[in-house]
Amino acid sequence: MDNDPMIEVVKLTKRYAGHTALADISFTVGRGEIVGLLGDNGAGKSTTMRILSGFLPATSGTARIAGRDVFYDSREVRRRIGFMPENNPLHTEMRVREYLKFRARLKGLSWARSRARVDTVLAQCSLTEVSQRIIGQLSKGYRQRVGLADALVHEPELIILDEPTIGLDPHQIRSVRQLIKSLAGSHTVLISTHILSEAEMMCNRMMIMLGGRILAADTPDNLQNLMAGRGQVIAEIAAPVTELNASLAALANVETFDVSPAEGDFHRCAMTPRTGCDVRPEIFSLTRERGWALRELTRSRNSLEDIYMQVTKPKEEEEG
Amino acid sequence: MQVFFTLTRRELATYFVSLTGYVIIAAATLLVGTSFVVLLRNMGNESSPMPITEIFYLTPFFWIILLLATPVITMRLFALEKYSGTYETLMTTPVSDVQVVSAKFTAAWLFYLVMWLPMLACLYVVQHYARQSGALEPGTVGGMYLGIALVGALFLSLGCLASALTSSQMVAAMVSLTLGVGLFTLAFLPERLETGTHWQAQVLASFALFRQLHDFARGVVDTRSVVFFLSLTFFFLFLTLRAVESRRWK
């Protein structure tokens, strides 16, 4: 069973009365991967996670975790996952250690083992100094870490986190991200988020969801390369305008270009290369041959925001 | 079993870490105390052959406590967890629905029993000052507490069902109060029917809760009553279980 992928979802559909939350999605997640589910609110991220954690049944299709069906073998699956739902609900009247101990016992850990594990996750999530505080009196950052500690306490193979950094300040976001990154390799992690940079930073692979469908799924780098052909090359060169125009037009790999004056003798050239070509070495040798001064040469990569907007845009127009 | 005990302990603890538990106990104790004051006033005028426990059952105070306290005890069991979202964290751990329902019911029932303990003090006072030797007789007190435990289990199982059906504590309390009062008033229906020999009247007569409790208060344990309370309790807990499971097929 160790050869089975961690998550295997085949043609999963979830319909609520009146609308379809998930439409026929399929994906697999291998062991040790950190995968980000990306999408607007209502894209189907939370529904996917709730089905995977066994809280909701799917309307049709199958989902398997470590080779076990989430519906028919629900308790075995739940033993293997640590789930932190959206908004991180906690028993606010309990103390941090008491809560984690309770959760560990609930997840079937023996008394001695739950004690040891609670100490471990308290240290792992930097909660040791607040372990005797009442959860309801803690700041949101601490509460979020309590939720994470709860998801980790029984050493699950798969950790499912629904928007783990929502509502945190930048420092707290950073520490939560570092914590999640440190889980890579030993655990498989599925995270949902609508912040692109976050997915880019933490995940090996991203799945972009919209309206209950998966629109694109790949590594952040591949997703960028997919769009890189459209990226522009910017160069600032000190040269007479006419000569500059002529020599740029002569370059075979430059599809279109635009020259605008910058301060001093410099001109700013924005070039769109032919798909798949890198024209930067040619620009450099051109300036060296002519003896022109070159003070900037960069390729503007499409940010993930652009990719996201491009991927999700046509669909929105269809719906509108 | 570990899950059951862990859950029961937590559920029971929530009554005592918040103010709710103390408020319920204080209110019940106040009503019990008032009823004993009223009882003793009346007994000062005329003597009664009945033990004080039996008289207590016949007063409306007992039924007011029972009907009002049980919905308040049970309303948060499921409704609060659904409302705050912790239901999701609970149900995504490897616990079975049976464990959850039985643990929540057990915790509510244990709390309910604790709520009735101050009454022992009232009985002691009666025995001590009124020289009513029957007040603290082990048989009568045991019978009375058995009756309280059984009728309470029935009303708490109604409350469990109401709480499992909704995510609003208010709705849960109103539903269980309505069910409880409905069950209680069934007992008065046979008197309204013309003859007592119809089968309908006989069926309804078996629902006469206060007549059954009357026996317990005299220290008489009738197997029929015990079976009646236990089977109805299990029936409503079974419905609660179905309501909890419904999430999987709704």
Coordinates of C-alpha atoms in Angstrom, one line a residue:
Chain A
M1 CA 0.0 0.0 0.0
D2 CA 3.0 2.3 0.4
N3 CA 3.2 2.5 -3.4
D4 CA -0.2 4.0 -3.7
P5 CA -0.3 7.8 -4.2
M6 CA -1.2 9.7 -1.0
I7 CA -4.3 11.2 -2.6
E8 CA -6.1 9.8 -5.6
V9 CA -9.2 11.6 -6.7
V10 CA -11.2 10.3 -9.7
K11 CA -14.1 12.2 -11.3
L12 CA -15.2 13.7 -8.0
T13 CA -18.5 15.6 -8.1
K14 CA -20.3 17.3 -5.3
R15 CA -23.7 18.9 -5.8
Y16 CA -25.6 20.8 -3.2
A17 CA -29.2 21.6 -3.6
G18 CA -29.3 24.0 -6.5
H19 CA -25.6 24.2 -7.4
T20 CA -22.6 22.2 -8.3
A21 CA -19.6 22.7 -6.0
L22 CA -17.3 20.3 -7.6
A23 CA -17.6 19.2 -11.2
D24 CA -15.8 16.0 -12.1
I25 CA -12.4 16.8 -10.8
S26 CA -9.5 14.3 -10.9
F27 CA -6.0 14.6 -9.5
T28 CA -3.3 12.7 -7.6
V29 CA -0.8 13.8 -5.0
G30 CA 2.3 11.8 -4.3
R31 CA 3.8 11.1 -1.0
G32 CA 5.9 13.9 0.5
E33 CA 4.6 16.6 -1.8
I34 CA 3.3 20.0 -0.7
V35 CA 0.4 20.8 -2.9
G36 CA -1.5 24.1 -3.0
L37 CA -5.1 24.4 -4.0
L38 CA -5.6 27.8 -5.4
G39 CA -8.7 29.6 -6.2
D40 CA -11.2 32.4 -5.4
N41 CA -13.8 32.0 -2.7
G42 CA -16.4 29.4 -3.7
A43 CA -14.0 27.7 -6.2
G44 CA -14.5 24.4 -4.4
K45 CA -11.3 24.2 -2.3
S46 CA -13.0 23.7 1.0
T47 CA -15.5 21.2 -0.4
T48 CA -12.6 19.1 -1.8
M49 CA -10.9 19.2 1.6
R50 CA -14.1 18.3 3.5
I51 CA -14.7 15.3 1.2
L52 CA -11.0 14.1 1.6
S53 CA -11.3 14.4 5.4
G54 CA -14.4 12.3 5.4
F55 CA -16.7 15.0 6.7
L56 CA -18.9 15.3 3.6
P57 CA -19.8 12.6 1.2
A58 CA -19.3 13.1 -2.6
T59 CA -22.2 13.0 -4.9
S60 CA -20.3 10.8 -7.4
G61 CA -16.7 9.8 -8.1
T62 CA -14.1 8.3 -5.7
A63 CA -11.4 9.7 -3.5
R64 CA -8.7 7.5 -2.0
I65 CA -6.2 8.4 0.7
A66 CA -3.2 6.0 0.8
G67 CA -5.2 3.5 -1.1
R68 CA -8.3 3.6 1.1
D69 CA -11.7 5.0 0.1
V70 CA -12.6 8.0 2.1
F71 CA -16.3 7.0 2.3
Y72 CA -16.2 3.2 2.8
D73 CA -13.0 3.2 4.9
S74 CA -13.6 6.5 6.6
R75 CA -12.2 5.8 10.1
E76 CA -8.9 4.3 8.7
V77 CA -8.6 7.4 6.5
R78 CA -9.3 9.8 9.4
R79 CA -6.6 8.0 11.4
R80 CA -4.1 9.0 8.7
I81 CA -5.0 12.6 8.2
G82 CA -4.6 15.8 10.2
F83 CA -7.3 18.3 9.2
M84 CA -7.5 22.0 10.0
P85 CA -10.8 23.3 8.8
E86 CA -11.4 26.8 7.5
N87 CA -11.5 29.5 10.3
N88 CA -9.7 27.0 12.6
P89 CA -12.5 26.2 15.1
L90 CA -11.2 25.4 18.6
H91 CA -12.7 24.8 22.0
T92 CA -12.0 28.3 23.3
E93 CA -12.7 27.5 27.0
M94 CA -9.8 25.0 27.2
R95 CA -6.1 25.5 27.9
V96 CA -3.7 24.9 25.1
R97 CA -2.0 21.8 26.5
E98 CA -5.3 20.4 27.8
Y99 CA -6.9 20.8 24.3
L100 CA -4.0 19.1 22.5
K101 CA -4.0 16.3 25.1
F102 CA -7.7 15.9 24.6
R103 CA -7.3 15.8 20.8
A104 CA -4.4 13.3 21.0
R105 CA -6.5 11.0 23.2
L106 CA -9.4 11.4 20.8
K107 CA -7.2 10.3 17.9
G108 CA -6.4 7.1 19.8
L109 CA -2.9 7.9 21.2
S110 CA -2.0 6.1 24.4
W111 CA -1.6 8.2 27.6
A112 CA 2.2 8.2 27.6
R113 CA 2.4 8.7 23.9
S114 CA 0.0 11.6 23.8
R115 CA 2.0 13.3 26.6
A116 CA 5.2 13.0 24.6
R117 CA 3.6 14.0 21.3
V118 CA 1.9 17.1 22.9
D119 CA 5.3 18.2 24.2
T120 CA 6.8 17.7 20.8
V121 CA 4.2 19.7 18.8
L122 CA 4.1 22.4 21.5
A123 CA 7.8 22.9 20.8
Q124 CA 7.5 22.5 17.1
C125 CA 4.8 25.2 16.8
S126 CA 6.5 27.5 19.4
L127 CA 3.6 27.2 21.8
T128 CA 5.5 26.0 24.9
E129 CA 5.3 29.4 26.6
V130 CA 1.5 29.6 26.2
S131 CA 0.7 26.0 26.9
Q132 CA -1.2 26.9 30.1
R133 CA -3.1 29.8 28.7
I134 CA -6.8 29.6 27.8
I135 CA -7.2 29.3 24.0
G136 CA -10.0 32.0 23.9
Q137 CA -7.5 34.6 25.3
L138 CA -4.8 33.9 22.7
S139 CA -4.0 36.0 19.7
K140 CA -5.1 34.8 16.3
G141 CA -1.5 33.8 15.4
Y142 CA -1.2 31.6 18.4
R143 CA -4.7 30.1 17.8
Q144 CA -3.7 29.2 14.3
R145 CA -0.6 27.5 15.6
V146 CA -2.8 25.6 18.1
G147 CA -4.8 24.4 15.1
L148 CA -1.7 23.3 13.3
A149 CA -0.4 21.5 16.4
D150 CA -3.7 19.7 16.6
A151 CA -3.3 18.6 13.0
L152 CA 0.2 17.3 13.6
V153 CA -0.3 15.7 17.0
H154 CA -1.0 12.2 15.9
E155 CA 1.8 12.2 13.2
P156 CA -0.6 11.9 10.3
E157 CA 0.7 10.8 6.9
L158 CA -1.4 13.5 5.2
I159 CA -2.0 17.0 6.5
I160 CA -4.9 19.0 5.1
L161 CA -4.9 22.7 5.9
D162 CA -7.8 25.0 4.8
E163 CA -6.4 28.5 4.5
P164 CA -3.9 28.2 7.3
T165 CA -2.6 31.8 7.1
I166 CA -5.9 33.7 6.6
G167 CA -6.2 36.7 8.9
L168 CA -2.7 36.7 10.3
D169 CA -0.2 39.6 10.3
P170 CA 2.9 39.3 8.2
H171 CA 5.2 38.0 11.0
Q172 CA 2.7 35.3 11.9
I173 CA 2.3 34.4 8.2
R174 CA 6.0 34.0 7.9
S175 CA 6.3 31.7 10.9
V176 CA 3.3 29.6 9.9
R177 CA 4.8 29.3 6.4
Q178 CA 8.1 28.2 7.8
L179 CA 6.4 25.6 9.9
I180 CA 4.6 24.2 6.9
K181 CA 7.7 24.1 4.8
S182 CA 9.5 22.2 7.5
L183 CA 7.0 19.4 7.1
A184 CA 8.0 18.7 3.5
G185 CA 9.4 15.2 2.9
S186 CA 8.1 13.6 6.1
H187 CA 4.5 14.5 5.5
T188 CA 2.3 15.1 2.5
V189 CA 0.6 18.5 2.8
L190 CA -2.5 19.8 1.0
I191 CA -3.0 23.5 1.5
S192 CA -5.7 25.8 0.2
T193 CA -5.2 29.5 -0.2
H194 CA -6.2 32.3 -2.4
I195 CA -2.9 34.1 -2.0
L196 CA -0.7 33.2 -5.0
S197 CA 2.7 34.2 -3.6
E198 CA 2.0 32.0 -0.6
A199 CA 1.4 29.0 -2.8
E200 CA 4.5 29.9 -4.9
M201 CA 6.6 30.0 -1.7
M202 CA 5.4 26.8 0.0
C203 CA 4.2 24.4 -2.6
N204 CA 6.0 21.9 -4.9
R205 CA 2.8 21.9 -7.0
M206 CA -0.2 24.1 -7.5
M207 CA -3.7 23.4 -8.7
I208 CA -5.7 26.3 -9.8
M209 CA -9.4 25.9 -9.2
L210 CA -12.4 27.8 -10.5
G211 CA -16.1 27.1 -10.3
G212 CA -15.5 23.5 -9.1
R213 CA -13.0 22.6 -11.8
I214 CA -9.2 22.3 -11.9
L215 CA -8.0 24.7 -14.6
A216 CA -4.2 24.1 -14.4
A217 CA -2.0 21.9 -12.3
D218 CA 1.8 22.0 -12.3
T219 CA 4.8 23.2 -10.4
P220 CA 5.0 27.0 -9.9
D221 CA 8.1 27.1 -12.2
N222 CA 6.4 25.1 -15.0
L223 CA 3.3 27.3 -14.8
Q224 CA 5.6 30.3 -15.2
N225 CA 7.5 28.8 -18.1
L226 CA 4.3 28.0 -19.8
M227 CA 3.6 31.7 -20.0
A228 CA 7.2 32.8 -20.3
G229 CA 7.0 33.2 -24.1
R230 CA 4.9 36.2 -23.6
G231 CA 7.3 37.7 -21.2
Q232 CA 9.2 40.8 -22.3
V233 CA 12.9 41.6 -22.4
I234 CA 13.8 45.1 -21.2
A235 CA 17.1 46.8 -22.2
E236 CA 18.4 50.3 -21.5
I237 CA 20.9 51.2 -24.2
A238 CA 22.7 54.5 -24.9
A239 CA 22.6 54.8 -28.7
P240 CA 21.2 57.0 -31.5
V241 CA 17.5 56.2 -32.0
T242 CA 17.6 55.4 -35.7
E243 CA 20.6 53.1 -35.4
L244 CA 19.0 51.4 -32.5
N245 CA 15.8 50.8 -34.3
A246 CA 17.5 49.4 -37.3
S247 CA 19.7 47.0 -35.4
L248 CA 16.8 45.7 -33.3
A249 CA 14.7 45.2 -36.4
A250 CA 17.5 43.1 -37.8
L251 CA 17.4 40.7 -34.9
A252 CA 15.5 37.6 -36.1
N253 CA 14.3 36.4 -32.7
V254 CA 12.7 39.7 -31.7
E255 CA 9.1 39.7 -32.8
T256 CA 8.1 43.3 -31.8
F257 CA 9.9 46.1 -30.0
D258 CA 9.3 49.5 -28.7
V259 CA 11.9 52.2 -28.0
S260 CA 11.2 55.1 -25.7
P261 CA 13.7 57.7 -24.5
A262 CA 15.0 57.4 -21.0
E263 CA 17.1 60.0 -19.1
G264 CA 20.4 61.1 -20.7
D265 CA 21.5 59.3 -23.9
F266 CA 19.7 56.1 -22.8
H267 CA 16.7 54.6 -24.5
R268 CA 14.5 52.0 -23.0
C269 CA 13.8 49.1 -25.4
A270 CA 10.9 46.7 -24.6
M271 CA 11.1 43.6 -26.8
T272 CA 8.8 40.7 -27.2
P273 CA 10.9 37.7 -28.2
R274 CA 9.7 34.8 -30.4
T275 CA 8.1 32.0 -28.2
G276 CA 10.7 30.0 -26.4
C277 CA 13.7 32.2 -27.3
D278 CA 16.0 34.1 -25.0
V279 CA 17.3 37.2 -26.8
R280 CA 19.4 38.6 -24.0
P281 CA 22.8 37.2 -25.2
E282 CA 22.1 38.7 -28.7
I283 CA 21.3 42.1 -27.2
F284 CA 24.5 41.9 -25.1
S285 CA 26.7 41.0 -28.1
L286 CA 25.0 43.7 -30.2
T287 CA 25.9 46.5 -27.7
R288 CA 29.5 45.1 -27.4
E289 CA 30.0 45.1 -31.2
R290 CA 28.7 48.7 -31.6
G291 CA 30.4 49.9 -28.4
W292 CA 27.1 51.2 -26.9
A293 CA 26.6 51.5 -23.2
L294 CA 24.2 49.0 -21.7
R295 CA 23.0 49.6 -18.2
E296 CA 20.0 47.2 -17.8
L297 CA 19.1 43.9 -19.3
T298 CA 16.2 41.9 -17.8
R299 CA 13.5 39.5 -18.7
S300 CA 10.2 40.4 -17.1
R301 CA 8.8 37.1 -16.0
N302 CA 5.0 36.7 -15.9
S303 CA 4.1 36.8 -12.3
L304 CA 1.8 34.1 -11.0
E305 CA -0.8 36.7 -10.6
D306 CA -0.8 37.2 -14.4
I307 CA -0.9 33.4 -15.0
Y308 CA -3.8 33.1 -12.5
M309 CA -5.7 36.0 -14.2
Q310 CA -5.1 34.5 -17.6
V311 CA -6.1 31.0 -16.6
T312 CA -9.3 32.1 -14.8
K313 CA -10.4 35.0 -17.1
P314 CA -12.0 33.2 -20.1
K315 CA -14.2 31.2 -17.8
E316 CA -15.4 34.3 -16.0
E317 CA -16.3 35.9 -19.3
E318 CA -18.3 32.8 -20.3
E319 CA -20.2 32.9 -17.1
G320 CA -20.8 36.7 -17.3
Chain B
M1 CA -13.6 3.0 25.1
Q2 CA -10.7 5.5 25.4
V3 CA -12.6 7.8 23.0
F4 CA -15.8 7.5 25.0
F5 CA -14.1 8.4 28.3
T6 CA -12.1 11.2 26.8
L7 CA -15.2 12.7 25.2
T8 CA -17.4 12.2 28.3
R9 CA -14.8 13.9 30.5
R10 CA -14.5 16.9 28.2
E11 CA -18.3 17.3 27.9
L12 CA -18.8 17.0 31.6
A13 CA -15.9 19.4 32.2
T14 CA -17.5 22.1 30.0
Y15 CA -20.5 22.3 32.4
F16 CA -18.1 23.2 35.2
V17 CA -15.5 25.4 33.5
S18 CA -18.3 27.8 32.3
L19 CA -20.9 29.5 34.4
T20 CA -23.8 27.5 32.8
G21 CA -23.4 24.5 35.0
Y22 CA -23.4 26.4 38.2
V23 CA -26.3 28.5 37.2
I24 CA -28.4 25.4 36.4
I25 CA -27.4 23.8 39.7
A26 CA -28.2 27.0 41.6
A27 CA -31.6 27.4 39.9
A28 CA -32.5 23.8 40.5
T29 CA -31.4 24.0 44.2
L30 CA -33.4 27.2 44.7
L31 CA -36.6 25.5 43.3
V32 CA -36.0 22.4 45.4
G33 CA -35.5 24.5 48.5
T34 CA -38.6 26.6 47.8
S35 CA -40.7 23.5 47.3
F36 CA -39.5 22.1 50.6
V37 CA -40.4 25.3 52.4
V38 CA -43.9 25.2 50.9
L39 CA -44.2 21.5 51.8
L40 CA -43.2 22.1 55.4
R41 CA -45.6 24.9 55.7
N42 CA -48.5 22.7 54.6
M43 CA -47.4 19.8 56.8
G44 CA -47.5 22.1 59.8
N45 CA -51.3 22.4 59.3
E46 CA -52.2 18.7 58.8
S47 CA -50.4 15.5 59.1
S48 CA -49.9 13.3 56.0
P49 CA -49.3 9.5 55.9
M50 CA -47.1 9.9 52.8
P51 CA -43.3 10.2 53.0
I52 CA -41.9 13.6 52.1
T53 CA -40.3 12.2 48.9
E54 CA -43.7 11.2 47.7
I55 CA -45.3 14.6 48.4
F56 CA -42.4 16.3 46.6
Y57 CA -43.2 14.3 43.5
L58 CA -46.8 15.4 43.6
T59 CA -45.8 19.1 43.7
P60 CA -45.4 21.0 40.4
F61 CA -41.9 22.0 41.5
F62 CA -40.4 18.7 40.6
W63 CA -41.9 18.8 37.1
I64 CA -40.9 22.4 36.5
I65 CA -37.3 21.6 37.4
L66 CA -37.4 18.5 35.1
L67 CA -39.0 20.2 32.2
L68 CA -36.9 23.4 32.3
A69 CA -33.5 22.0 33.3
T70 CA -33.2 19.2 30.8
P71 CA -33.5 21.4 27.6
V72 CA -30.9 23.8 29.1
I73 CA -28.5 20.9 29.9
T74 CA -28.8 19.3 26.5
M75 CA -29.2 22.3 24.1
R76 CA -25.5 22.9 23.6
L77 CA -24.4 19.2 23.1
F78 CA -24.5 19.2 19.3
A79 CA -25.9 22.6 18.4
L80 CA -23.0 24.6 19.9
E81 CA -20.4 22.4 18.2
K82 CA -22.1 22.8 14.9
Y83 CA -22.4 26.5 15.4
S84 CA -18.8 27.1 16.3
G85 CA -17.4 24.6 13.7
T86 CA -15.7 22.3 16.2
Y87 CA -18.2 19.6 15.0
E88 CA -16.0 19.4 11.9
T89 CA -12.8 18.9 13.9
L90 CA -14.5 16.3 16.1
M91 CA -16.0 14.3 13.2
T92 CA -12.8 14.3 11.2
T93 CA -11.0 12.4 14.0
P94 CA -11.3 8.6 14.0
V95 CA -14.4 8.6 16.3
S96 CA -17.6 6.7 15.6
D97 CA -21.0 8.3 15.7
V98 CA -22.1 5.9 18.4
Q99 CA -19.2 7.0 20.6
V100 CA -20.0 10.7 20.1
V101 CA -23.7 10.3 20.9
S102 CA -23.2 8.0 23.9
A103 CA -20.5 10.2 25.4
K104 CA -22.5 13.4 25.0
F105 CA -25.6 11.8 26.5
T106 CA -23.7 10.2 29.4
A107 CA -22.0 13.6 30.3
A108 CA -25.4 15.3 30.3
W109 CA -26.9 12.6 32.4
L110 CA -24.1 12.7 34.9
F111 CA -24.4 16.4 35.2
Y112 CA -28.2 16.0 35.7
L113 CA -27.6 13.6 38.6
V114 CA -25.2 16.0 40.2
M115 CA -27.8 18.7 39.9
W116 CA -30.2 16.7 42.1
L117 CA -27.7 16.1 44.9
P118 CA -28.5 19.2 46.9
M119 CA -31.9 17.7 47.5
L120 CA -30.3 15.2 49.9
A121 CA -29.6 18.1 52.1
C122 CA -33.2 19.2 52.1
L123 CA -34.3 15.7 53.0
Y124 CA -31.8 15.7 55.8
V125 CA -33.1 18.9 57.2
V126 CA -36.7 17.5 57.1
Q127 CA -35.6 14.3 58.8
H128 CA -33.7 16.2 61.4
Y129 CA -36.2 18.9 62.4
A130 CA -39.5 17.4 61.5
R131 CA -38.7 14.0 62.9
Q132 CA -39.9 12.4 59.6
S133 CA -38.0 9.2 59.8
G134 CA -39.1 8.2 56.3
A135 CA -37.4 11.1 54.7
L136 CA -33.9 9.6 54.5
E137 CA -34.9 5.9 54.5
P138 CA -32.5 4.2 52.1
G139 CA -35.2 2.4 50.3
T140 CA -37.3 5.5 49.6
V141 CA -34.4 7.7 48.7
G142 CA -32.9 5.0 46.5
G143 CA -36.2 4.5 44.7
M144 CA -36.7 8.3 44.3
Y145 CA -33.2 8.8 42.8
L146 CA -33.7 5.8 40.5
G147 CA -36.9 7.4 39.3
I148 CA -35.2 10.8 38.9
A149 CA -32.4 9.1 37.0
L150 CA -34.8 7.2 34.7
V151 CA -37.2 10.0 33.9
G152 CA -34.2 12.4 33.4
A153 CA -32.6 10.0 30.9
L154 CA -35.7 10.0 28.9
F155 CA -36.0 13.8 28.8
L156 CA -32.3 14.2 28.2
S157 CA -32.5 11.8 25.2
L158 CA -35.2 14.1 23.8
G159 CA -32.9 17.0 24.3
C160 CA -30.0 15.2 22.5
L161 CA -32.2 14.6 19.5
A162 CA -33.3 18.2 19.4
S163 CA -29.7 19.4 19.7
A164 CA -28.5 17.1 16.9
L165 CA -31.1 18.4 14.5
T166 CA -30.1 22.1 14.5
S167 CA -27.1 24.4 14.9
S168 CA -29.0 26.9 17.0
Q169 CA -29.0 26.3 20.8
M170 CA -32.2 28.3 21.1
V171 CA -34.0 26.2 18.6
A172 CA -32.7 23.0 20.3
A173 CA -33.9 24.2 23.7
M174 CA -37.4 25.1 22.3
V175 CA -37.8 21.8 20.4
S176 CA -36.8 19.7 23.4
L177 CA -39.0 21.8 25.7
T178 CA -42.0 21.3 23.4
L179 CA -41.3 17.5 23.1
G180 CA -40.9 17.2 26.9
V181 CA -44.1 19.2 27.7
G182 CA -45.9 17.2 25.0
L183 CA -44.8 13.9 26.5
F184 CA -45.7 15.1 30.0
T185 CA -49.3 16.3 29.0
L186 CA -50.0 13.0 27.3
A187 CA -50.6 11.7 30.8
F188 CA -53.6 14.0 31.2
L189 CA -55.3 12.8 28.1
P190 CA -56.9 9.6 29.4
E191 CA -58.9 11.6 31.9
R192 CA -60.4 13.6 29.1
L193 CA -61.5 10.4 27.2
E194 CA -65.0 9.2 28.2
T195 CA -64.1 5.6 29.2
G196 CA -61.0 4.1 30.5
T197 CA -61.4 0.7 28.7
H198 CA -60.6 1.7 25.2
W199 CA -57.2 0.6 24.0
Q200 CA -56.3 4.2 23.2
A201 CA -56.9 5.1 26.8
Q202 CA -54.8 2.1 28.0
V203 CA -51.9 3.1 25.7
L204 CA -52.0 6.7 26.9
A205 CA -52.2 5.6 30.5
S206 CA -48.9 3.9 30.2
F207 CA -47.4 7.3 29.3
A208 CA -48.6 8.8 32.6
L209 CA -45.2 9.8 33.8
F210 CA -46.1 11.1 37.2
R211 CA -48.1 8.0 38.1
Q212 CA -45.0 5.9 37.4
L213 CA -42.8 8.2 39.4
H214 CA -45.2 8.1 42.2
D215 CA -44.3 4.5 42.7
F216 CA -40.6 5.2 42.7
A217 CA -41.1 7.9 45.3
R218 CA -42.8 5.4 47.6
G219 CA -39.8 3.1 47.1
V220 CA -41.6 0.8 44.8
V221 CA -39.6 -0.2 41.7
D222 CA -42.0 -1.4 39.0
T223 CA -40.2 -3.3 36.2
R224 CA -42.7 -2.1 33.7
S225 CA -41.8 1.5 34.4
V226 CA -38.1 0.8 34.3
V227 CA -38.5 -0.9 30.9
F228 CA -40.7 1.9 29.7
F229 CA -38.2 4.6 30.5
L230 CA -35.2 2.7 29.3
S231 CA -36.7 1.7 26.0
L232 CA -38.0 5.2 25.2
T233 CA -34.5 6.6 26.1
F234 CA -32.8 4.2 23.7
F235 CA -35.4 4.9 21.1
F236 CA -34.6 8.7 21.2
L237 CA -30.9 8.1 21.3
F238 CA -31.2 5.9 18.3
L239 CA -33.0 8.7 16.5
T240 CA -30.2 11.1 17.6
L241 CA -27.6 8.7 16.1
R242 CA -29.6 8.7 12.8
A243 CA -29.6 12.5 12.9
V244 CA -25.8 12.5 13.4
E245 CA -25.3 10.0 10.6
S246 CA -27.6 11.9 8.2
R247 CA -24.6 14.1 7.3
R248 CA -23.3 11.2 5.3
W249 CA -26.3 10.6 3.1
K250 CA -28.0 14.0 3.1

